[in-house]
Tab-separated table of C-alpha atoms in Angstrom:
chain	number	residue	atom	x	y	z
A	1	MET	CA	-16.870	6.797	-66.510
A	2	THR	CA	-17.258	10.232	-68.099
A	3	LEU	CA	-15.883	13.560	-68.727
A	4	ARG	CA	-19.112	14.604	-66.974
A	5	ASP	CA	-18.352	12.052	-64.082
A	6	VAL	CA	-15.048	13.607	-63.349
A	7	VAL	CA	-15.601	17.140	-64.744
A	8	GLY	CA	-18.837	17.289	-61.972
A	9	ASP	CA	-19.546	21.244	-60.480
A	10	LYS	CA	-16.420	22.730	-61.915
A	11	PRO	CA	-17.401	25.871	-63.522
A	12	ALA	CA	-19.455	26.267	-67.018
A	13	ALA	CA	-19.581	29.130	-69.076
A	14	GLY	CA	-18.411	32.735	-67.528
A	15	GLY	CA	-16.550	30.705	-65.712
A	16	VAL	CA	-13.021	30.027	-67.730
A	17	LEU	CA	-10.321	32.948	-67.723
A	18	THR	CA	-9.069	33.354	-71.527
A	19	LEU	CA	-6.361	35.443	-72.737
A	20	GLU	CA	-6.237	37.481	-75.810
A	21	HIS	CA	-3.257	36.984	-78.137
A	22	ASN	CA	-2.068	40.698	-78.172
A	23	ALA	CA	-2.663	41.242	-74.713
A	24	SER	CA	0.937	41.672	-73.140
A	25	ILE	CA	2.998	38.825	-70.941
A	26	ALA	CA	2.589	41.099	-68.055
A	27	ASP	CA	-1.160	41.437	-68.308
A	28	ALA	CA	-1.165	37.518	-68.829
A	29	LEU	CA	0.502	37.451	-65.006
A	30	GLY	CA	-1.915	39.415	-63.141
A	31	ALA	CA	-4.826	37.974	-64.821
A	32	LEU	CA	-3.601	34.897	-63.839
A	33	ALA	CA	-2.728	35.874	-60.687
A	34	ARG	CA	-6.317	37.382	-59.777
A	35	ARG	CA	-7.588	33.567	-60.454
A	36	GLY	CA	-5.127	31.767	-58.662
A	37	VAL	CA	-4.440	29.359	-61.802
A	38	LEU	CA	-1.623	28.412	-63.665
A	39	SER	CA	-2.684	28.382	-67.613
A	40	ALA	CA	-5.508	29.744	-68.990
A	41	PRO	CA	-6.495	29.416	-73.441
A	42	LEU	CA	-5.021	31.888	-75.504
A	43	VAL	CA	-7.650	32.702	-78.227
A	44	MET	CA	-7.208	35.804	-80.775
A	45	SER	CA	-9.152	38.638	-80.025
A	46	PRO	CA	-11.805	39.442	-81.985
A	47	ASP	CA	-10.292	42.147	-85.026
A	48	LEU	CA	-7.667	39.296	-85.761
A	49	GLU	CA	-9.595	37.715	-88.918
A	50	ASP	CA	-6.841	35.833	-90.757
A	51	PHE	CA	-6.036	33.161	-88.329
A	52	PRO	CA	-8.091	29.861	-89.797
A	53	ALA	CA	-10.826	28.914	-87.550
A	54	ALA	CA	-9.588	26.648	-84.564
A	55	GLY	CA	-11.620	23.320	-85.662
A	56	THR	CA	-9.707	21.283	-87.608
A	57	GLY	CA	-11.854	18.145	-88.139
A	58	ALA	CA	-15.032	16.892	-89.325
A	59	GLY	CA	-17.838	17.886	-86.630
A	60	GLU	CA	-15.563	20.059	-84.707
A	61	PRO	CA	-16.656	23.779	-83.826
A	62	GLY	CA	-15.241	26.372	-85.920
A	63	GLY	CA	-14.646	28.828	-82.745
A	64	PRO	CA	-13.099	30.144	-80.520
A	65	PRO	CA	-10.145	30.679	-82.378
A	66	LEU	CA	-7.953	28.759	-79.611
A	67	LEU	CA	-4.641	28.958	-79.788
A	68	GLY	CA	-3.452	27.252	-77.259
A	69	TRP	CA	-2.495	27.767	-73.922
A	70	VAL	CA	-0.289	30.405	-71.712
A	71	ASP	CA	1.105	28.466	-68.892
A	72	VAL	CA	3.441	30.207	-66.043
A	73	ASN	CA	5.845	27.932	-66.968
A	74	ASP	CA	6.478	29.104	-70.647
A	75	VAL	CA	6.463	32.642	-69.140
A	76	LEU	CA	8.934	31.410	-66.977
A	77	ALA	CA	11.478	29.920	-69.302
A	78	GLY	CA	10.753	32.721	-71.316
A	79	LEU	CA	12.034	35.164	-69.037
A	80	LEU	CA	15.226	33.048	-68.076
A	81	ALA	CA	16.031	32.918	-72.031
A	82	HIS	CA	15.874	36.399	-72.554
A	83	LEU	CA	18.421	37.145	-69.657
A	84	GLU	CA	20.266	34.563	-70.894
A	85	GLU	CA	20.534	36.215	-74.408
A	86	HIS	CA	20.918	39.799	-72.630
A	87	SER	CA	23.435	39.419	-69.967
A	88	PRO	CA	27.166	40.804	-70.409
A	89	ALA	CA	28.082	37.684	-68.948
A	90	ALA	CA	27.652	34.365	-70.893
A	91	GLY	CA	24.915	32.509	-69.590
A	92	THR	CA	22.413	33.244	-67.033
A	93	PRO	CA	23.124	34.823	-63.817
A	94	THR	CA	24.182	32.875	-61.233
A	95	THR	CA	24.045	34.874	-58.021
A	96	ARG	CA	21.476	35.722	-56.204
A	97	GLU	CA	22.161	39.561	-55.984
A	98	ALA	CA	23.494	39.323	-59.801
A	99	LEU	CA	20.107	37.328	-60.743
A	100	SER	CA	18.201	40.077	-59.076
A	101	ARG	CA	19.574	42.746	-60.522
A	102	GLU	CA	19.462	40.933	-63.968
A	103	LEU	CA	15.282	40.847	-63.449
A	104	SER	CA	15.443	44.055	-62.265
A	105	ARG	CA	16.655	45.439	-65.755
A	106	ARG	CA	15.647	43.223	-68.377
A	107	GLY	CA	12.672	42.141	-66.958
A	108	PRO	CA	10.353	44.730	-67.721
A	109	GLU	CA	11.000	44.610	-71.155
A	110	PHE	CA	10.540	41.011	-71.998
A	111	LEU	CA	6.803	41.374	-70.073
A	112	GLY	CA	5.838	44.235	-72.089
A	113	ARG	CA	6.016	41.637	-75.475
A	114	LEU	CA	2.087	40.223	-76.567
A	115	LEU	CA	1.730	37.167	-75.445
A	116	VAL	CA	1.166	35.454	-78.950
A	117	THR	CA	5.529	35.614	-79.463
A	118	LEU	CA	5.759	33.618	-76.263
A	119	ALA	CA	7.991	30.393	-77.329
A	120	GLY	CA	5.629	27.705	-75.991
A	121	GLY	CA	3.175	29.516	-75.290
A	122	HIS	CA	0.792	27.735	-77.710
A	123	ASP	CA	0.642	24.157	-76.581
A	124	ARG	CA	-0.873	21.369	-77.140
A	125	SER	CA	-4.581	19.934	-76.643
A	126	LEU	CA	-7.583	21.287	-77.773
A	127	LEU	CA	-10.463	18.890	-76.850
A	128	TYR	CA	-13.423	19.840	-78.972
A	129	THR	CA	-16.363	18.193	-77.415
A	130	PRO	CA	-19.995	19.637	-77.158
A	131	ASP	CA	-21.112	16.446	-75.084
A	132	LEU	CA	-19.694	15.710	-71.695
A	133	GLY	CA	-20.907	11.686	-71.548
A	134	ARG	CA	-17.797	11.108	-73.860
A	135	PRO	CA	-15.763	8.677	-72.403
A	136	ALA	CA	-13.135	9.917	-69.937
A	137	LEU	CA	-10.420	7.360	-70.352
A	138	ASP	CA	-10.442	8.064	-74.324
A	139	VAL	CA	-9.298	11.562	-73.024
A	140	ILE	CA	-6.677	10.528	-71.092
A	141	ASP	CA	-5.064	8.086	-74.125
A	142	ARG	CA	-5.360	10.780	-76.102
A	143	VAL	CA	-4.832	13.831	-74.367
A	144	PHE	CA	-3.152	13.396	-71.582
A	145	LEU	CA	-0.743	10.454	-72.233
A	146	GLY	CA	-0.148	11.719	-76.068
A	147	HIS	CA	-1.163	7.949	-77.055
A	148	GLU	CA	-3.087	9.334	-80.287
A	149	PRO	CA	-2.498	12.530	-82.527
A	150	VAL	CA	-4.793	15.259	-81.367
A	151	PRO	CA	-6.080	18.433	-82.548
A	152	ARG	CA	-3.806	21.582	-82.687
A	153	GLY	CA	-4.094	24.868	-83.055
A	154	PRO	CA	-2.896	26.909	-85.625
A	155	LEU	CA	-0.091	28.440	-83.948
A	156	ALA	CA	1.288	24.518	-82.367
A	157	ASP	CA	4.473	23.120	-83.277
A	158	PRO	CA	3.902	19.949	-84.917
A	159	GLY	CA	6.140	18.548	-83.354
A	160	ASP	CA	4.056	18.117	-79.683
A	161	ALA	CA	1.437	15.536	-81.557
A	162	ARG	CA	1.964	13.040	-79.255
A	163	ARG	CA	3.557	15.227	-76.369
A	164	VAL	CA	2.068	14.348	-72.666
A	165	VAL	CA	0.068	17.027	-71.530
A	166	HIS	CA	-1.608	18.302	-68.007
A	167	ARG	CA	-4.907	20.024	-68.960
A	168	ALA	CA	-7.302	20.444	-71.702
A	169	ALA	CA	-10.226	22.782	-72.973
A	170	VAL	CA	-13.832	21.187	-73.495
A	171	PHE	CA	-16.200	23.054	-75.819
A	172	ASP	CA	-19.998	23.062	-76.285
A	173	GLY	CA	-21.401	22.895	-79.189
A	174	ARG	CA	-21.575	26.545	-79.968
A	175	GLY	CA	-17.553	26.466	-79.444
A	176	GLU	CA	-17.662	28.145	-76.227
A	177	VAL	CA	-14.440	27.074	-73.724
A	178	THR	CA	-17.099	25.684	-70.967
A	179	HIS	CA	-14.628	23.716	-68.929
A	180	VAL	CA	-10.788	23.244	-68.307
A	181	LEU	CA	-10.130	19.386	-67.670
A	182	THR	CA	-6.986	18.886	-65.630
A	183	GLN	CA	-5.062	15.722	-64.497
A	184	GLY	CA	-5.802	17.227	-61.368
A	185	ASP	CA	-9.045	15.963	-61.768
A	186	VAL	CA	-8.849	12.471	-62.623
A	187	VAL	CA	-7.189	12.023	-59.513
A	188	ARG	CA	-9.031	13.919	-57.296
A	189	PHE	CA	-11.978	11.710	-59.061
A	190	LEU	CA	-9.797	8.755	-58.532
A	191	HIS	CA	-9.848	9.861	-54.895
A	192	ARG	CA	-13.491	10.030	-54.431
A	193	ASN	CA	-14.121	6.687	-56.357
A	194	ILE	CA	-10.839	4.521	-54.599
A	195	GLY	CA	-13.034	1.832	-53.872
A	196	ARG	CA	-15.037	1.091	-57.456
A	197	VAL	CA	-11.418	1.645	-59.322
A	198	GLY	CA	-10.254	-2.001	-58.801
A	199	GLY	CA	-7.113	-3.894	-57.614
A	200	TRP	CA	-4.308	-1.923	-59.128
A	201	ALA	CA	-5.119	1.157	-56.609
A	202	SER	CA	-3.611	-1.771	-53.691
A	203	ARG	CA	-0.650	-2.634	-55.574
A	204	ALA	CA	2.688	-1.443	-54.053
A	205	LEU	CA	4.929	1.135	-56.004
A	206	PHE	CA	7.253	-1.317	-56.397
A	207	GLN	CA	5.043	-3.792	-57.776
A	208	SER	CA	2.824	-1.718	-60.002
A	209	GLY	CA	5.772	-0.662	-62.712
A	210	VAL	CA	5.813	2.870	-61.914
A	211	LEU	CA	9.277	3.269	-60.600
A	212	ASP	CA	10.644	0.866	-63.790
A	213	GLY	CA	12.796	2.552	-65.625
A	214	ARG	CA	13.279	5.994	-64.150
A	215	GLY	CA	16.371	7.891	-64.542
A	216	PRO	CA	17.464	10.466	-61.568
A	217	VAL	CA	15.142	13.349	-60.044
A	218	VAL	CA	16.550	17.421	-60.284
A	219	ALA	CA	17.518	17.413	-57.227
A	220	VAL	CA	18.960	21.121	-55.910
A	221	GLU	CA	20.305	22.797	-53.088
A	222	ALA	CA	18.280	25.330	-50.638
A	223	GLY	CA	20.427	27.678	-51.346
A	224	GLN	CA	20.370	27.686	-55.201
A	225	PRO	CA	18.781	30.642	-56.471
A	226	ALA	CA	14.701	29.534	-57.425
A	227	ALA	CA	14.924	30.281	-61.264
A	228	LEU	CA	17.895	28.887	-61.801
A	229	ALA	CA	15.921	25.638	-60.408
A	230	LEU	CA	13.329	26.193	-61.893
A	231	LYS	CA	15.278	26.284	-64.919
A	232	LEU	CA	17.496	23.186	-64.796
A	233	VAL	CA	13.760	21.245	-64.118
A	234	HIS	CA	12.137	22.835	-67.267
A	235	GLU	CA	15.491	21.951	-69.475
A	236	SER	CA	15.010	18.619	-68.029
A	237	GLY	CA	11.536	18.131	-69.015
A	238	HIS	CA	10.491	17.432	-65.279
A	239	SER	CA	7.794	19.093	-63.476
A	240	ALA	CA	9.629	19.440	-60.064
A	241	ALA	CA	13.548	19.525	-58.020
A	242	ALA	CA	13.559	18.091	-54.603
A	243	VAL	CA	14.848	20.422	-52.501
A	244	LEU	CA	17.650	19.441	-50.166
A	245	ASP	CA	19.358	20.283	-47.195
A	246	GLY	CA	23.484	20.244	-46.651
A	247	ASN	CA	22.754	17.049	-45.685
A	248	GLY	CA	21.598	15.827	-48.783
A	249	ALA	CA	17.825	15.133	-46.577
A	250	LEU	CA	14.728	16.793	-48.736
A	251	VAL	CA	13.258	19.516	-47.095
A	252	GLY	CA	10.982	21.363	-49.580
A	253	SER	CA	9.480	20.316	-53.280
A	254	LEU	CA	9.877	23.263	-56.054
A	255	SER	CA	7.825	23.782	-58.943
A	256	SER	CA	6.126	26.548	-61.045
A	257	SER	CA	3.276	25.630	-59.714
A	258	ASP	CA	4.355	27.743	-56.190
A	259	LEU	CA	4.650	30.677	-59.011
A	260	ARG	CA	0.668	30.467	-59.078
A	261	ALA	CA	-0.225	34.125	-57.618
A	262	LEU	CA	3.489	36.089	-59.693
A	263	THR	CA	2.736	39.244	-61.450
A	264	ALA	CA	5.406	41.656	-62.919
A	265	ARG	CA	6.064	42.876	-59.493
A	266	ASP	CA	7.232	40.062	-58.017
A	267	LEU	CA	10.342	39.475	-60.304
A	268	SER	CA	12.647	39.306	-56.992
A	269	VAL	CA	11.448	36.462	-55.906
A	270	LEU	CA	12.827	34.043	-58.379
A	271	ALA	CA	16.245	35.824	-57.174
A	272	LEU	CA	15.606	34.188	-53.694
A	273	PRO	CA	17.151	30.887	-52.776
A	274	CYS	CA	14.972	27.768	-52.585
A	275	GLY	CA	15.369	27.288	-49.138
A	276	LEU	CA	14.167	30.836	-47.875
A	277	PHE	CA	11.534	30.313	-51.155
A	278	LEU	CA	9.920	27.714	-49.411
A	279	ALA	CA	9.908	28.908	-45.649
A	280	MET	CA	8.167	32.234	-46.695
A	281	LEU	CA	6.041	30.314	-48.787
A	282	ARG	CA	5.045	27.516	-46.678
A	283	GLN	CA	5.991	29.729	-43.651
A	284	ARG	CA	8.022	27.479	-41.739
A	285	ARG	CA	11.830	26.921	-41.228
A	286	VAL	CA	13.621	25.416	-44.112
A	287	ALA	CA	17.184	24.018	-44.334
A	288	GLY	CA	18.285	26.991	-41.865
A	289	TYR	CA	15.803	29.784	-43.471
A	290	SER	CA	12.973	31.284	-41.577
A	291	PRO	CA	9.350	32.591	-43.175
A	292	ASP	CA	10.301	36.073	-41.407
A	293	GLY	CA	13.136	35.922	-44.919
A	294	GLY	CA	15.952	35.371	-42.323
A	295	ALA	CA	18.649	32.764	-42.736
A	296	ASP	CA	20.774	30.788	-39.811
A	297	GLY	CA	24.275	31.654	-40.223
A	298	GLY	CA	25.079	28.032	-41.906
A	299	ALA	CA	22.664	28.743	-44.578
A	300	ASP	CA	23.265	29.823	-48.436
A	301	GLY	CA	23.401	33.146	-48.365
A	302	GLY	CA	23.421	34.403	-45.301
A	303	ALA	CA	21.715	36.205	-42.514
A	304	ASP	CA	20.783	39.535	-44.886
A	305	GLY	CA	17.416	39.204	-44.046
A	306	GLY	CA	16.613	37.512	-47.453
A	307	ALA	CA	14.158	39.038	-48.698
A	308	ASP	CA	15.400	42.489	-50.673
A	309	GLY	CA	13.509	44.787	-49.191
A	310	GLY	CA	11.324	42.421	-46.696
A	311	ALA	CA	7.771	43.968	-46.470
A	312	ASP	CA	8.278	46.421	-49.185
A	313	GLY	CA	5.308	45.059	-51.369
A	314	GLY	CA	2.746	47.248	-49.605
A	315	ALA	CA	-0.261	47.097	-47.527
A	316	ASP	CA	-2.197	45.812	-51.400
A	317	GLY	CA	-0.066	42.766	-50.990
A	318	GLY	CA	1.522	43.447	-54.406
A	319	GLY	CA	4.811	43.797	-55.765
A	320	GLY	CA	8.109	42.452	-53.400
A	321	VAL	CA	9.102	39.369	-51.790
A	322	ALA	CA	6.210	39.888	-49.008
A	323	GLY	CA	3.624	40.925	-51.107
A	324	PHE	CA	3.760	38.032	-53.289
A	325	PHE	CA	3.730	35.705	-50.723
A	326	ARG	CA	0.420	36.967	-49.275
A	327	SER	CA	-0.688	36.634	-52.410
A	328	SER	CA	-0.035	33.356	-52.334
A	329	ALA	CA	-1.823	32.094	-49.728
A	330	ARG	CA	-4.773	34.029	-50.251
A	331	ALA	CA	-4.735	31.868	-53.572
A	332	ARG	CA	-3.663	28.867	-52.311
A	333	ALA	CA	-6.824	29.175	-49.884
A	334	ALA	CA	-8.849	30.292	-52.327
A	335	SER	CA	-8.076	27.385	-54.310
A	336	GLY	CA	-10.224	25.291	-51.785
A	337	ARG	CA	-7.180	22.685	-51.493
A	338	GLU	CA	-4.119	23.667	-50.122
A	339	GLY	CA	-4.613	26.848	-46.642
A	340	PRO	CA	-2.003	29.276	-46.097
A	341	GLY	CA	0.545	27.176	-43.801
A	342	ALA	CA	-0.638	23.695	-45.313
A	343	GLY	CA	1.945	20.966	-47.117
A	344	ALA	CA	4.777	22.612	-44.736
A	345	GLY	CA	6.819	19.671	-46.368
A	346	ALA	CA	7.243	17.848	-49.467
A	347	ALA	CA	4.693	15.040	-49.458
A	348	THR	CA	6.524	11.681	-49.551
A	349	CYS	CA	5.782	7.567	-49.588
A	350	THR	CA	8.098	4.302	-50.072
A	351	PRO	CA	8.290	1.970	-52.596
A	352	GLN	CA	6.057	-0.095	-50.135
A	353	SER	CA	3.559	2.790	-50.226
A	354	THR	CA	-0.038	1.665	-52.344
A	355	LEU	CA	-0.854	3.707	-55.287
A	356	GLY	CA	-3.796	4.963	-53.660
A	357	GLU	CA	-1.876	6.193	-50.663
A	358	VAL	CA	-0.070	8.329	-53.640
A	359	ILE	CA	-3.532	9.490	-55.359
A	360	ALA	CA	-5.043	10.276	-51.548
A	361	LEU	CA	-1.595	12.072	-51.151
A	362	MET	CA	-2.044	14.103	-54.183
A	363	ALA	CA	-5.827	14.633	-53.452
A	364	SER	CA	-6.044	16.397	-50.019
A	365	GLY	CA	-2.624	17.377	-50.242
A	366	GLY	CA	-2.940	19.653	-52.852
A	367	THR	CA	0.125	18.446	-54.134
A	368	ARG	CA	1.028	17.228	-57.879
A	369	HIS	CA	4.189	15.461	-56.692
A	370	VAL	CA	5.134	12.644	-54.955
A	371	TRP	CA	8.786	11.563	-53.913
A	372	VAL	CA	9.713	8.257	-53.018
A	373	SER	CA	12.201	7.684	-50.596
A	374	ASP	CA	14.888	4.332	-49.763
A	375	SER	CA	15.037	3.125	-46.393
A	376	ALA	CA	18.400	5.536	-46.191
A	377	GLY	CA	15.544	8.460	-46.375
A	378	GLY	CA	17.352	9.267	-49.932
A	379	VAL	CA	15.488	10.636	-52.652
A	380	ILE	CA	15.126	8.063	-55.967
A	381	ALA	CA	12.299	8.977	-58.054
A	382	VAL	CA	9.125	11.479	-58.297
A	383	VAL	CA	5.228	9.952	-58.836
A	384	THR	CA	3.185	12.569	-60.834
A	385	PRO	CA	-0.144	12.872	-61.769
A	386	THR	CA	0.937	11.477	-65.176
A	387	ASP	CA	1.638	8.182	-63.777
A	388	VAL	CA	-0.786	7.668	-62.147
A	389	LEU	CA	-3.162	8.290	-64.866
A	390	ARG	CA	-0.828	5.730	-67.186
A	391	GLU	CA	-1.760	3.304	-64.578
A	392	ALA	CA	-5.635	3.849	-64.308
A	393	SER	CA	-5.277	3.895	-68.200
A	394	ARG	CA	-3.094	0.008	-68.299
A	395	ALA	CA	-5.454	-1.273	-65.951
A	396	CYS	CA	-8.542	0.086	-67.807
A	397	LYS	CA	-7.839	-1.711	-70.974
A	398	ALA	CA	-6.408	-4.992	-69.386
A	399	GLY	CA	-9.734	-5.177	-67.611
A	400	ARG	CA	-11.800	-4.661	-70.678
A	401	ASP	CA	-9.534	-7.464	-72.959
A	402	ARG	CA	-9.922	-9.792	-70.278
A	403	PHE	CA	-14.205	-9.139	-70.455
A	404	GLU	CA	-13.815	-9.411	-73.962
A	405	SER	CA	-11.800	-12.678	-73.931
A	406	LEU	CA	-14.151	-13.635	-71.030
A	407	ARG	CA	-17.158	-12.958	-73.498
A	408	ALA	CA	-15.843	-14.684	-76.171
A	409	SER	CA	-14.922	-17.743	-74.514
A	410	PHE	CA	-18.536	-18.357	-73.018
A	411	GLU	CA	-20.806	-16.569	-75.842
A	412	GLY	CA	-20.942	-19.579	-78.104
A	413	GLU	CA	-21.621	-22.688	-75.316
A	414	TYR	CA	-23.828	-20.101	-73.444
A	415	LYS	CA	-25.906	-19.585	-76.588
A	416	ARG	CA	-25.985	-23.399	-77.417
A	417	ALA	CA	-27.587	-24.582	-73.828
A	418	LEU	CA	-30.103	-21.627	-74.175
A	419	ALA	CA	-31.524	-23.094	-77.756
A	420	ARG	CA	-31.556	-26.219	-75.501
A	421	GLU	CA	-33.308	-24.794	-73.125
A	422	ASP	CA	-30.131	-26.754	-70.526
A	423	ALA	CA	-31.197	-24.513	-67.255
A	424	GLU	CA	-28.161	-26.508	-65.535
A	425	THR	CA	-25.912	-25.890	-67.956
A	426	LEU	CA	-27.316	-22.151	-68.014
A	427	ALA	CA	-26.960	-21.923	-64.160
A	428	ARG	CA	-23.075	-23.036	-63.948
A	429	LEU	CA	-22.018	-20.846	-66.721
A	430	LEU	CA	-23.546	-17.652	-65.040
A	431	ALA	CA	-21.671	-19.081	-62.443
A	432	VAL	CA	-18.224	-19.548	-63.754
A	433	ALA	CA	-18.852	-15.971	-65.469
A	434	ARG	CA	-19.457	-14.032	-62.942
A	435	GLY	CA	-16.548	-15.185	-60.475
A	436	ARG	CA	-14.371	-14.628	-63.254
A	437	LEU	CA	-15.531	-10.783	-63.380
A	438	VAL	CA	-14.590	-10.405	-60.019
A	439	GLU	CA	-11.796	-11.875	-60.253
A	440	ALA	CA	-11.322	-8.911	-63.508
């Protein structure tokens, strides 16, 4: 499996969005929203000449001057930190009304800052390779799973050298960004080739070790403001929160991926209760909240219409709550992986589900998180693409080790039989080797 096999027909030169260091955070959000993507490489503008070239090793290109990445999650974390720093009371506002008010007051000044000032926005992996024939397993290990240090941009945090990442920039021989390779690309490749990946994909989760040593998942109530739920996700080092109703039942999944169409005009959506946010995003009732912005009397947040002005986004679909969700529906449909109304609930499985079934849910459902529930319906874990890639890497290495062991054990006897022209022994050895390889 090579990088070219995984990348396939993803856009080449001219199709990769890059963001310049001297753009504002607001401009970056707008560019990401127009493309319907969550992150993009951060590059130095042509007038900045004092930084070293991005290439850091032998044979690496000297450009483009890549600083790292800008991710919606980094923007959200920076925004909430800004609110906390400037809030009249200690800490980030915790009520919907106070949070909405502070977002309106403090949001514009934060979004007016330059991208280069965004803390955490300069991670992580810069995959310099003019050859898409490079083994994909090498990239999975070095970049996505952080098993080895990888090249960094000039603003990267040295402490990030082995951090797990979710995407990598691929360069051509001229140093131009040609592709962005994501963990999701690898998962979809595995799904397309599930019959060829080996027996590891047919093992149940509880047998594979995916669930071993897991800490508790991040779970939030449907009435909690979305921004605070996402803040908890970020601070805990997780990538999504399980949204629960009043009875503790899973009703949805919330992550920064749900902010795919967020622009500077849409900050009010972050103050919505998680249940209302998901109801409007998925166009279905969630924990008493309805897609039109209303709520049952028992749902947190009341029946006040819930949408901070409802359809105030205007006919162009931009700005305000209603405008954000219209834009979000278009972005999800344009991605080709999830249409409007798709993915109505959280993707779930059980400890008895196989890794192949989890891969299918991720690849066909447009989700990065599959929640594992026990026999009582309680959420006990979440499986992410990182988990899938870790198992794929482990299985590939084990298969390679078995092959090398088999080769070493047969090599001497095979050579001796070949020298003697012992056809019977050669046939026996080949038959045994073939059977061992099938088992491996």
